[in-house]
Coordinates of C-alpha atoms (C1' of nucleotides) in Angstrom, one line a residue:
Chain A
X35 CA 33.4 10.0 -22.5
X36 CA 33.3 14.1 -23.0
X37 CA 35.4 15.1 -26.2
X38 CA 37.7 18.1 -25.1
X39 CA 35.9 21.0 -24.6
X40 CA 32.7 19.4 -24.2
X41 CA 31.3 19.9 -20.6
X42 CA 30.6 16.4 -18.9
X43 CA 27.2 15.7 -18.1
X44 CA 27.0 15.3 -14.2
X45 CA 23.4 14.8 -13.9
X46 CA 22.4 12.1 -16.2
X47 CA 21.4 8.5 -14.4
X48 CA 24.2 6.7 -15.8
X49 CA 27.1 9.0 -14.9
X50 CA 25.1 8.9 -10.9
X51 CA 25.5 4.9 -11.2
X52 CA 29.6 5.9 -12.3
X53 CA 29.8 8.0 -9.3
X54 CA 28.0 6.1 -6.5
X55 CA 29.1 2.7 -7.4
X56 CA 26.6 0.8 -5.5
X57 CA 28.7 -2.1 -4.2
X58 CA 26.5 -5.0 -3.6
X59 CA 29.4 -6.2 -1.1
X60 CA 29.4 -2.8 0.7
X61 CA 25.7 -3.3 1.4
X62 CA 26.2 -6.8 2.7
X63 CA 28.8 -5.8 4.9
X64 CA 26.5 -3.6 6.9
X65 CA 23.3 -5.7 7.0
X66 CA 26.0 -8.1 8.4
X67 CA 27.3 -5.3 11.2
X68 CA 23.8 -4.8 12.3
X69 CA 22.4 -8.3 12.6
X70 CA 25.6 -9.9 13.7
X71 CA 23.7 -12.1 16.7
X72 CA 21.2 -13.5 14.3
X73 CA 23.6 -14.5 11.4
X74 CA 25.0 -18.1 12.2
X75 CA 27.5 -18.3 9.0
X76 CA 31.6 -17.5 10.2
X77 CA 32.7 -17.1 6.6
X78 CA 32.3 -13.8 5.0
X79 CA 32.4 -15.3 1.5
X80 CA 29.8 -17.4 1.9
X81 CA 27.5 -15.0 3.8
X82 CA 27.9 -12.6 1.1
X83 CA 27.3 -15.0 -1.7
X84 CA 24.0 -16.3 -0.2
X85 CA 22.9 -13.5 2.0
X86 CA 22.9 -11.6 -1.6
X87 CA 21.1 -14.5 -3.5
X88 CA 18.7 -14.9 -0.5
X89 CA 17.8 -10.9 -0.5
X90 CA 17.4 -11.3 -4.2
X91 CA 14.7 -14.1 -4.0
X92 CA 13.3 -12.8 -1.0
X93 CA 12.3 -9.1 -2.8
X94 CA 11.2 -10.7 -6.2
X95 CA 9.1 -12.5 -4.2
X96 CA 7.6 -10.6 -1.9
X97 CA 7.6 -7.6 -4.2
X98 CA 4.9 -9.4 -6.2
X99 CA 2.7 -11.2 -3.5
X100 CA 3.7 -9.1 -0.7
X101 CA 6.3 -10.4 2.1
X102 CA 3.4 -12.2 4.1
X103 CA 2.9 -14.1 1.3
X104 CA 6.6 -15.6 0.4
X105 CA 6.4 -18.8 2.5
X106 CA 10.2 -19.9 3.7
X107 CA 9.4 -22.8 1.4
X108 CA 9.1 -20.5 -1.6
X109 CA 12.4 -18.9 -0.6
X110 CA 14.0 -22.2 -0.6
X111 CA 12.9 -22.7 -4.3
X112 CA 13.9 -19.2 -5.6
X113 CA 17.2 -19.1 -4.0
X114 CA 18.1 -23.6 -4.2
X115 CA 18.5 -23.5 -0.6
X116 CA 16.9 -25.5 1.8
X117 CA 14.9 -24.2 4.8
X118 CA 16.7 -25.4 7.4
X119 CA 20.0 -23.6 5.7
X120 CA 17.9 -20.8 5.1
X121 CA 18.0 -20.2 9.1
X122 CA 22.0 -19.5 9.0
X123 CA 21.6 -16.5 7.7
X124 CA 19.0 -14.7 10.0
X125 CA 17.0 -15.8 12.7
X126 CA 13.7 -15.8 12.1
X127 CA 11.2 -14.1 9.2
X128 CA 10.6 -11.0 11.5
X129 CA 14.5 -10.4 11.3
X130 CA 14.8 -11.2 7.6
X131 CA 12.2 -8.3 7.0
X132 CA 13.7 -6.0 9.4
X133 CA 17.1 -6.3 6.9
X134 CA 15.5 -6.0 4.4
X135 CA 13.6 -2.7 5.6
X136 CA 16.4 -1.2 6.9
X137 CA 19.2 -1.7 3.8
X138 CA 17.3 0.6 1.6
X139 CA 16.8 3.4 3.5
X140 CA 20.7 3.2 5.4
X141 CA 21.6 3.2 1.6
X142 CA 19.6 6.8 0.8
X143 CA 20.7 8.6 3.4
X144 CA 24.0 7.4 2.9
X145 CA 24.0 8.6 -0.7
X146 CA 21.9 11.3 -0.1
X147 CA 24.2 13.2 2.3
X148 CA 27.4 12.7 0.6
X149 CA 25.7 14.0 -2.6
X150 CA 24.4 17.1 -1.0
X151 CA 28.0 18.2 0.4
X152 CA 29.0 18.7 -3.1
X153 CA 26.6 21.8 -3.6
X154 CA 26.3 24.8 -1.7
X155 CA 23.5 27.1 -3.9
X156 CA 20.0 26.0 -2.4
X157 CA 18.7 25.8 -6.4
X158 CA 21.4 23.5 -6.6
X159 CA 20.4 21.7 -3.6
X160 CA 16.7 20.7 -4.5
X161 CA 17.6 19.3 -8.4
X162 CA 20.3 17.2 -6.5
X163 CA 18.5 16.3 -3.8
X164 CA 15.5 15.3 -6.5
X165 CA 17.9 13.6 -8.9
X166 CA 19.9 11.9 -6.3
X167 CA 16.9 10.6 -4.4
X168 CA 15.1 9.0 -7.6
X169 CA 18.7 7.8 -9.5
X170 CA 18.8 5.8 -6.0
X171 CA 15.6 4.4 -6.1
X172 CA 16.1 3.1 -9.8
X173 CA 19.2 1.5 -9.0
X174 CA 17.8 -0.3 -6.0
X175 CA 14.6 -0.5 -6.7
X176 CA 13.4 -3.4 -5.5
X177 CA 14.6 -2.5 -1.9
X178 CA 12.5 0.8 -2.1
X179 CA 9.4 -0.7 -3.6
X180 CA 9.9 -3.5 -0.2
X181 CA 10.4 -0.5 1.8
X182 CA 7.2 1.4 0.8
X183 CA 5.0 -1.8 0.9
X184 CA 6.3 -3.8 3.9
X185 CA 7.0 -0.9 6.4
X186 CA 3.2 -1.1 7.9
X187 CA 3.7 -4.9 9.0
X188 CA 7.1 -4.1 11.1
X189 CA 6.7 -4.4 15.1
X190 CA 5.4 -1.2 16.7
X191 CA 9.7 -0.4 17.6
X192 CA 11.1 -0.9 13.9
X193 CA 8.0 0.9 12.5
X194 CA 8.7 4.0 14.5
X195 CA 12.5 3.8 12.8
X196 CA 11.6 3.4 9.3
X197 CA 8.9 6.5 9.6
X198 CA 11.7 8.8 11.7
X199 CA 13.7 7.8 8.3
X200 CA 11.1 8.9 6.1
X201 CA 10.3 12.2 7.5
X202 CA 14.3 12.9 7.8
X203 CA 14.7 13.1 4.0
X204 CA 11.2 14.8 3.9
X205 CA 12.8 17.6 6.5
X206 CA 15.8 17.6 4.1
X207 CA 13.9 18.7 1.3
X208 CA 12.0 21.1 3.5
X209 CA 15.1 22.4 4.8
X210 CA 16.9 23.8 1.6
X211 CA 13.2 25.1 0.2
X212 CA 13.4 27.2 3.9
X213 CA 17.2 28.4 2.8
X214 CA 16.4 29.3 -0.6
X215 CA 13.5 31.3 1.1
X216 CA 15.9 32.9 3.7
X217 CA 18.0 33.9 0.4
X218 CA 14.6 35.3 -1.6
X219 CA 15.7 32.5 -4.3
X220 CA 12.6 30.7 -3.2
X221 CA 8.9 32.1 -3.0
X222 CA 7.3 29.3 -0.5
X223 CA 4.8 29.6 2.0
X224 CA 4.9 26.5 3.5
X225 CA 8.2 24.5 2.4
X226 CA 7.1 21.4 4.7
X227 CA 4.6 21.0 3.1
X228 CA 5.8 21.6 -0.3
X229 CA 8.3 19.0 0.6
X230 CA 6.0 16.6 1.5
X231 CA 4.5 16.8 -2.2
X232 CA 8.1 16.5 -3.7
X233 CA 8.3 13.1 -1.6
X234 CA 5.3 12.2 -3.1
X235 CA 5.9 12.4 -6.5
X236 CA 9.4 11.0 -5.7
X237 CA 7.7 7.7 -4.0
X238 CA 5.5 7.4 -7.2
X239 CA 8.5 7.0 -9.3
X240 CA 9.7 3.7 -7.8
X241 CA 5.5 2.4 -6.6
X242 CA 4.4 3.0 -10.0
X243 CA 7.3 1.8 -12.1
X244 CA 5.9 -0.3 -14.4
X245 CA 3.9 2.5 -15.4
X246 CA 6.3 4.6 -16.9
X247 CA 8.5 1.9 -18.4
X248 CA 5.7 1.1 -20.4
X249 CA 5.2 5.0 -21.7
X250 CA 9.1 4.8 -22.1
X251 CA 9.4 7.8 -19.3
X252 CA 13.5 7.4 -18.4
X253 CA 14.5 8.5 -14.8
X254 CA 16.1 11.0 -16.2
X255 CA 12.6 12.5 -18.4
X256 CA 10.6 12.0 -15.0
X257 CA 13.6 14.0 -13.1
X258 CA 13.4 16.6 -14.6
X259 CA 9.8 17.0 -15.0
X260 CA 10.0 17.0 -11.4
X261 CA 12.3 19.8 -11.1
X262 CA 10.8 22.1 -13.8
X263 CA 7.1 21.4 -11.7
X264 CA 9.0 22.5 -8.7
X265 CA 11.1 25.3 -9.6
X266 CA 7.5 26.8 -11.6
X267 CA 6.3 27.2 -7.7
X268 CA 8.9 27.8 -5.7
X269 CA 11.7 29.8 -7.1
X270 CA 10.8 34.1 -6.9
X271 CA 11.2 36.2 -9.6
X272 CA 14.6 37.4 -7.6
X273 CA 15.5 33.6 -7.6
X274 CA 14.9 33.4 -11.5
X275 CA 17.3 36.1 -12.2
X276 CA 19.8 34.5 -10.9
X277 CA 19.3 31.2 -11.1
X278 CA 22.3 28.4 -12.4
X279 CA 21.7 27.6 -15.6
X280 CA 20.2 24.0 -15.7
X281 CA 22.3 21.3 -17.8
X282 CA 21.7 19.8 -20.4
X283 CA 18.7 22.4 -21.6
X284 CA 17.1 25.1 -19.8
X285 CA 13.8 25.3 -18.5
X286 CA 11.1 26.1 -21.2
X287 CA 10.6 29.4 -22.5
X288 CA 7.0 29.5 -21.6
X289 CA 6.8 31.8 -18.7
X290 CA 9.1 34.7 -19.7
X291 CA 6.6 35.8 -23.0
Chain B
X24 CA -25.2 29.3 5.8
X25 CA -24.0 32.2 3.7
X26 CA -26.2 35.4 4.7
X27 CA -27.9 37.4 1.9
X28 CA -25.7 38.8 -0.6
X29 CA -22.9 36.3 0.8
X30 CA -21.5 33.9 -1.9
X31 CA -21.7 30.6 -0.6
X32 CA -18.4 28.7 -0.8
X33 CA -19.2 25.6 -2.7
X34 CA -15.5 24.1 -2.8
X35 CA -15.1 23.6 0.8
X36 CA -15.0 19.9 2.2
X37 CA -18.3 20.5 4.3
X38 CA -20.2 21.2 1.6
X39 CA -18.7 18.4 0.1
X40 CA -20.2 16.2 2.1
X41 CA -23.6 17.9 2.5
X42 CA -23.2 17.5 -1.4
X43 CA -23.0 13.9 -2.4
X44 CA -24.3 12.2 1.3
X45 CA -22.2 9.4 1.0
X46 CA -25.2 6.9 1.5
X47 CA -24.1 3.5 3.7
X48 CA -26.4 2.1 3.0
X49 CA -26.2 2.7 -1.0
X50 CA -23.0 1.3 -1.0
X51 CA -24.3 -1.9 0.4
X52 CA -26.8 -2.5 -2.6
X53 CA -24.4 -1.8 -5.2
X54 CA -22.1 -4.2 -3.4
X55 CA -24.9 -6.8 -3.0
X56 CA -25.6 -6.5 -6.9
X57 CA -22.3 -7.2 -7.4
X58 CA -21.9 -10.6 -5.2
X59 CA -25.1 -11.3 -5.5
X60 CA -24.2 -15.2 -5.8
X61 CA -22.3 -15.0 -3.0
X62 CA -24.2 -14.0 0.0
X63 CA -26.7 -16.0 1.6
X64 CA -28.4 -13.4 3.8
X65 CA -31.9 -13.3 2.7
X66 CA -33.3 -10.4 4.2
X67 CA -31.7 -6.9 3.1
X68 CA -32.4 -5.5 6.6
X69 CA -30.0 -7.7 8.0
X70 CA -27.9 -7.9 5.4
X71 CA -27.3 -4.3 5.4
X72 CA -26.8 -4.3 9.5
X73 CA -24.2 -6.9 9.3
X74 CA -22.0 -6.1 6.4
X75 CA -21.0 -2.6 7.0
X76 CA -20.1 -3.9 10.6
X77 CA -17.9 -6.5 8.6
X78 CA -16.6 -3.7 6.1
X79 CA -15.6 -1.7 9.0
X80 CA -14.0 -4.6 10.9
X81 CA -12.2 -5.7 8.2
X82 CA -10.9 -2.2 6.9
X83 CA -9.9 -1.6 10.2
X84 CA -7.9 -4.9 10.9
X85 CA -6.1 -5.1 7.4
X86 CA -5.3 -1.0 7.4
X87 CA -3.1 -1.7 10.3
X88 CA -2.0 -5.7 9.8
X89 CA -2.5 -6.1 6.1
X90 CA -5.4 -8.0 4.8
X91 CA -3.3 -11.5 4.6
X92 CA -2.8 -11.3 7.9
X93 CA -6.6 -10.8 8.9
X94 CA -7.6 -14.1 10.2
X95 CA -11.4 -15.0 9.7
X96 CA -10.9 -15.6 13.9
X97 CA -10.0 -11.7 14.2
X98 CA -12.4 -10.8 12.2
X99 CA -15.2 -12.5 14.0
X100 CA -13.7 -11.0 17.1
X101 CA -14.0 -7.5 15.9
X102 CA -17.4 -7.7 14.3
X103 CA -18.6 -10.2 17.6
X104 CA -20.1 -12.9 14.9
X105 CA -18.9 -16.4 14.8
X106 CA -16.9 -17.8 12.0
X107 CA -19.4 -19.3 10.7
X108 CA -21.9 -16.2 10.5
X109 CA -19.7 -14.3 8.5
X110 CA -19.5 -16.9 5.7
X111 CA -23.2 -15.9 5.1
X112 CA -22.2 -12.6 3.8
X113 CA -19.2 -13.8 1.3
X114 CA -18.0 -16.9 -0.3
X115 CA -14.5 -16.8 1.1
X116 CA -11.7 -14.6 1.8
X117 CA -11.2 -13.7 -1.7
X118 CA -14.4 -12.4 -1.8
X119 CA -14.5 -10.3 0.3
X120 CA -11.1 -8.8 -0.7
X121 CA -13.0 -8.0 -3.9
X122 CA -15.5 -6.9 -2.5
X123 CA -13.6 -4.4 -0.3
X124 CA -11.5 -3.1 -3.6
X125 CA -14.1 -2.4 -5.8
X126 CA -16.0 -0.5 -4.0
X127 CA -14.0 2.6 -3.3
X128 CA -13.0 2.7 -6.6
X129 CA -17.1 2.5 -8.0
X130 CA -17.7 5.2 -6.1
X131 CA -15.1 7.1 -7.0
X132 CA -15.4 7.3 -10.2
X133 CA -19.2 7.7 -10.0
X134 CA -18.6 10.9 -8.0
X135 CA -16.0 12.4 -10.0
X136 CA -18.2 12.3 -13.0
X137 CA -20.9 13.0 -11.3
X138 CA -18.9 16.2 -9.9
X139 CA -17.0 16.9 -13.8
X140 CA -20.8 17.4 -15.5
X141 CA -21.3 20.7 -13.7
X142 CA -18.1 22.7 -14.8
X143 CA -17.2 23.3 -18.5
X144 CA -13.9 26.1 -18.0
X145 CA -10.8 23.6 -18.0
X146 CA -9.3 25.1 -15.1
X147 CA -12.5 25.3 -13.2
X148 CA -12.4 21.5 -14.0
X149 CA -9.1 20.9 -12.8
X150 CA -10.0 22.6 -9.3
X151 CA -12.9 20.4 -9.0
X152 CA -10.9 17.3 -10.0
X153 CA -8.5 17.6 -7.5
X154 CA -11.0 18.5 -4.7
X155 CA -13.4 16.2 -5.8
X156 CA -10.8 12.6 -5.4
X157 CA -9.2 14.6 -2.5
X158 CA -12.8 14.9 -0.5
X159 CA -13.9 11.3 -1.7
X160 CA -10.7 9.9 -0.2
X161 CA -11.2 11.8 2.7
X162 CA -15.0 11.1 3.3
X163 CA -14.0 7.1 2.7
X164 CA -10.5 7.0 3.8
X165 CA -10.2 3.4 5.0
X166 CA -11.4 2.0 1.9
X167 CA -8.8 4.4 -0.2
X168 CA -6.2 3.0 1.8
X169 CA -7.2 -0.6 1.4
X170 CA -7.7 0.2 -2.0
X171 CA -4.1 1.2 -2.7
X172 CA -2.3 -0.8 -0.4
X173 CA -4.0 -4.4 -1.4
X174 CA -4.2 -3.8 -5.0
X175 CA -1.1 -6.5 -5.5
X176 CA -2.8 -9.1 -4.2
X177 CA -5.4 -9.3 -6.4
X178 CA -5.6 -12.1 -8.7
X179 CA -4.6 -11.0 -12.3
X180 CA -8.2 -11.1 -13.5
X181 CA -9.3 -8.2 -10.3
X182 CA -5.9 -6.7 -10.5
X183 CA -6.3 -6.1 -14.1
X184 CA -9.7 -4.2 -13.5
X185 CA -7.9 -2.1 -10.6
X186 CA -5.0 -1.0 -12.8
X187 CA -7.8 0.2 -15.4
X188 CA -9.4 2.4 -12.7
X189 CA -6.5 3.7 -11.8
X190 CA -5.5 4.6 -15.1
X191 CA -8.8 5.8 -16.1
X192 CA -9.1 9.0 -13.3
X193 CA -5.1 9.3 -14.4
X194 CA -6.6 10.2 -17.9
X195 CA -9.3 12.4 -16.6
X196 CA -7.1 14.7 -15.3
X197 CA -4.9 14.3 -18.8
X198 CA -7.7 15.4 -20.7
X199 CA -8.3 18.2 -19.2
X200 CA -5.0 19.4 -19.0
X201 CA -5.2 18.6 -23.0
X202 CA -8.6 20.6 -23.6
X203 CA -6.8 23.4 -21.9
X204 CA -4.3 23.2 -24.3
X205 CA -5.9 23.2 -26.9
X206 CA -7.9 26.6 -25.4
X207 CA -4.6 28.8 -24.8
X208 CA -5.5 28.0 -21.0
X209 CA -2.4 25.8 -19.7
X210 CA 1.2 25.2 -21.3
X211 CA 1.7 21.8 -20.6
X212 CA 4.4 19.6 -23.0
X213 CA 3.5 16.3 -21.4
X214 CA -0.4 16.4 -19.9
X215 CA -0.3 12.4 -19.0
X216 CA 2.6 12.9 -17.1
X217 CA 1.8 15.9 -15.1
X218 CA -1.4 14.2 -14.6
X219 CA 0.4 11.6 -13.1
X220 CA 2.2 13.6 -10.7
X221 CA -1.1 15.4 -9.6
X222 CA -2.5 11.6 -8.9
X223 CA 0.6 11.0 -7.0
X224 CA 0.0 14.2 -4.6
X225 CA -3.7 13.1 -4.4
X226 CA -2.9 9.8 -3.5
X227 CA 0.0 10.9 -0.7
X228 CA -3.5 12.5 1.0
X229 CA -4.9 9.1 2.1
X230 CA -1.5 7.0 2.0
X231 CA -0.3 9.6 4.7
X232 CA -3.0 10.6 6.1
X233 CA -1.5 10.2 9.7
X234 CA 1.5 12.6 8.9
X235 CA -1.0 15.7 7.5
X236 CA -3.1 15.1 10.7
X237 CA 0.0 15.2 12.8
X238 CA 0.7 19.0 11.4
X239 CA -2.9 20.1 11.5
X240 CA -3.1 20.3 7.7
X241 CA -6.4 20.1 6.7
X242 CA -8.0 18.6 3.6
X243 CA -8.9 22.0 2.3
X244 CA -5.8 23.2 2.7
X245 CA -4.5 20.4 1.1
X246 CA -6.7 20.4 -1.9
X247 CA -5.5 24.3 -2.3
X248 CA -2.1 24.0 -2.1
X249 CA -1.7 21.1 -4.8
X250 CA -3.8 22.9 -7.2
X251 CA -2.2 26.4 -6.5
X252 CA 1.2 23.9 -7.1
X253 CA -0.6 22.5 -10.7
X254 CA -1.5 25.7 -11.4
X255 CA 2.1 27.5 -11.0
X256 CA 3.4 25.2 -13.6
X257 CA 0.4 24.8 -15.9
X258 CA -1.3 27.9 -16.6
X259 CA 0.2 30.2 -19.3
X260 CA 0.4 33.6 -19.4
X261 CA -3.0 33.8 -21.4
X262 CA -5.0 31.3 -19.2
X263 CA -3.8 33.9 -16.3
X264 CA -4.9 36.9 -18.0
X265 CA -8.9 35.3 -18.0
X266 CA -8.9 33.3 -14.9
X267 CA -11.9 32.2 -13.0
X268 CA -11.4 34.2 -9.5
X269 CA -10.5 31.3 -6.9
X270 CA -12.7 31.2 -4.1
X271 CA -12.5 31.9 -1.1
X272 CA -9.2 33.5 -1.4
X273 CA -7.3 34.5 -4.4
X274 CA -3.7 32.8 -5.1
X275 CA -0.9 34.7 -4.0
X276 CA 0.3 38.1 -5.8
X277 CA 3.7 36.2 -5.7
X278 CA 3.9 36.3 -8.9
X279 CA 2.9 38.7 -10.2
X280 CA 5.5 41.6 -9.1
Chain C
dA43 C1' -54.0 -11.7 19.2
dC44 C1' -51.3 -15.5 19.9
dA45 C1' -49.2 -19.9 19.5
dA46 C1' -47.3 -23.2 16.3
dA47 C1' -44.6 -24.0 12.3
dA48 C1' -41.4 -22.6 8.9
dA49 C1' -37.6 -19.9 7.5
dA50 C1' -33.5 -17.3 8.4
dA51 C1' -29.5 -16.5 10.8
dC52 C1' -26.1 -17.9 14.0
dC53 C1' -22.8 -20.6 16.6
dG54 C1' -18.3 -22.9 17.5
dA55 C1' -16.1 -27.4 17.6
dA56 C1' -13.8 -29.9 14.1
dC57 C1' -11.1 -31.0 9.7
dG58 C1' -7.5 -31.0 6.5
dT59 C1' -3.8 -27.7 5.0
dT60 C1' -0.2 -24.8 5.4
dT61 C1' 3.0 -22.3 8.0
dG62 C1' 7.5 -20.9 10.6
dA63 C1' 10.9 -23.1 12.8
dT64 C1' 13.9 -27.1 14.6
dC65 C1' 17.5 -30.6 14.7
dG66 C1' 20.1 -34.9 14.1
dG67 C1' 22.4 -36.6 10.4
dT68 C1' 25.1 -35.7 6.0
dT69 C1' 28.1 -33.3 2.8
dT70 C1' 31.4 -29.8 1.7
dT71 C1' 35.2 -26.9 2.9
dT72 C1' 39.3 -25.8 5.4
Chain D
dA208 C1' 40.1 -34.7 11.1
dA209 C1' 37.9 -30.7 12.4
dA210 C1' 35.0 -27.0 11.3
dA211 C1' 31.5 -25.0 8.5
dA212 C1' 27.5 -25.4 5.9
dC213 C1' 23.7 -27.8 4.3
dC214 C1' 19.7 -31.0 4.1
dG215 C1' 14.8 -32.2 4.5
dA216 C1' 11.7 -34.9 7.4
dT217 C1' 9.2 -33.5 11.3
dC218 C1' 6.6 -30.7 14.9
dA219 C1' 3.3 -27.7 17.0
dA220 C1' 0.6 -23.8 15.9
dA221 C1' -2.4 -21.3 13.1
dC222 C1' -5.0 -21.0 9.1
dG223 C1' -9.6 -21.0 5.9
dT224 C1' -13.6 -23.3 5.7
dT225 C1' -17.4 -26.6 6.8
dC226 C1' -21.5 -28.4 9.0
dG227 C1' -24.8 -30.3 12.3
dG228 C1' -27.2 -28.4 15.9
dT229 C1' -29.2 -24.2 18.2
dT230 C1' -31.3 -19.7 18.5
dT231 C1' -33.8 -15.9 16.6
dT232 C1' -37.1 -14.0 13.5
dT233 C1' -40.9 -14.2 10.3
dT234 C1' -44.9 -16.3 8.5
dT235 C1' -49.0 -18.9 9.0
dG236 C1' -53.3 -20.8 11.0
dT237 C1' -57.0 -20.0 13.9

DNA sequence: ACAAAAAAACCGAACGTTTGATCGGTTTTT
DNA sequence: AAAAACCGATCAAACGTTCGGTTTTTTTGT
């Protein structure tokens, strides 16, 4: 709620859950669309009160003793279903990982693009694409954490799928450092690989998240850490000139004396 | 094999290895002292035979199943010893799990240190820190990759140990970030949480290790483009000024004009 | 040096559990 | 009353582990 005259802050974590609005119902619908043969239940309602309740018990427990490890009796317990009902809404373990695996990263690129059409300056680009890509994985991030974990133990098919996925949003952040280069914003001799580290750092966010809840490091903090590190490397002299002023506070004073 | 008058790159990977001679059959004993109650092999001869072909089995089989879904049948087929036979060199499954974590993470940090004693110049410490984990992980890479990917399902007693170890090589590179703060060196606000990020790029080494392979990017090049990325961000204006030359090439003149 | 005896290591069938999945009968909703 | 959803005992398969018997290696006795 910006006073007049106040400019509203666009880039904070809570104003990307405002935006985004992460519909729980959305998401159901198209883990629905995709495994339509496997799901036995008719009525939409019930599907997406269950299929919700059963993806909820299904990532706490695999998320802490991995998805081998959550026996269908175990789900039964977390969610108050019994096994046998369990098996109306997917046909088999394989295909309850496969939604699972897939959700998460539909969801990103989803997100992802739809943010990225909003800004054109390649600057622009990379704190957006940073900001966008972590705010996701801190609203969902018990479907990225499965994702990291579990994609390894997918059939030799779905495995190929989920790393194709994971080198798209890699290429994506390798493709605006290679624009901002093009435009002498950027100062990058290898932007794949540059991207690659950005992932990296991105992925530790949501893998190592109990870490920085304990040292009180917000999403936002770790964002923008992020960026600054970035932007130290990347952007040229000719790209500093120039640059958008960042929002809320610059970039330290260090560098310039 | 520098010739006369030749400075003889000590920072490359080869001489890495040449350097610390990752002995086998060292990291047998220490892992014999450790479960000493456990195995029933008498004779160190064969104990020492057998268990690295068991190591190697087993690393190989859980890198590309998971550990849980090693069966003590696979692994007998993989190391061609009967069930039975292998239950002289561990107590059980758990056992060996343990077994299999703690050792990449002993040796780690015996190298590192082993490595940190030599340099005193904070940056110079940095560069060897990074390169240092970065060879290890690459010298041992199946047991980095067990070791991060199987942490979880450790009970909390193990677990507890392995979160420690990971936090304590987190705080190595803290502290020297720190000491070069305290010299005029680096201009770093937060040192534990660019530490962290450096920890993340070093551990995206062995966690995709397939990907870098893929592109032909070698560890060396690896190892010199995170710290030319740390460095960017880190070193002030004064810690540029007095600089240890980087060997064998200097960083790009990028910035400087 | 060599055979007999003792020790060490190995084998794999077998046991008791646990697992993913099924299905006829029951309850709930439409 | 028909359709939809649920229940939980039950099954075959697969699991970690054991153990009595066998093979291999080392030690001992001469």
């Amino acid at each position: 709620m910006p006073t007049p005259g106040e400019i509203e802050d666009f880039s904070g974590f809570k104003a990307f859950l405002r935006r985004v609005n992460l519909s729980r119902r959305e998401i159901c619908r198209e883990v629905y669309e995709a495994h339509r043969g496997a799901i036995k239940i008719k009525k939409e309602k019930t599907l997406a009160k269950n299929l919700l309740r059963i993806f909820d018990g299904a990532l706490r427990i695999s998320n802490e003793k991995g998805f081998r490890a959550m026996t269908m009796r175990s789900l039964s317990r977390e969610t108050g279903m019994s096994t046998g009902a369990l098996y109306g809404y997917f046909s088999g373990k394989e295909d309850l990982l496969e939604m699972l695996m897939s959700t998460g990263q539909r969801t990103t690129w989803h997100i992802l693009r739809e943010s990225m059409a909003q800004v054109s300056h390649p600057l622009e680009k990379l704190r957006v694409a940073v900001r966008t890509h972590l705010f996701l994985s801190e609203a969902m991030l018990p479907w990225f954490y499965f994702g990291y974990m579990e994609a390894r133990h997918l059939d030799p098919r779905h495995k190929e799928r989920a790393v194709a996925g994971e080198l798209r949003t890699e290429q994506l952040f390798a493709d605006i450092l290679e624009e901002g280069v093009r435009m002498g914003i950027f100062a990058v001799s290898n932007p794949l690989l540059l991207a690659s580290l950005i992932k990296a750092m991105v992925q530790d966010w949501y893998v190592k998240r109990w870490k920085y809840a304990k040292r009180g490091i917000s999403v936002d903090r770790y964002a923008g850490q992020v960026i600054d590190f970035v932007e130290a490397y990347a952007v040229s002299l000719e790209g500093q000139m120039k640059a958008p002023r960042r929002t809320p506070v610059a970039r330290s004073e260090r560098r310039r004396k």
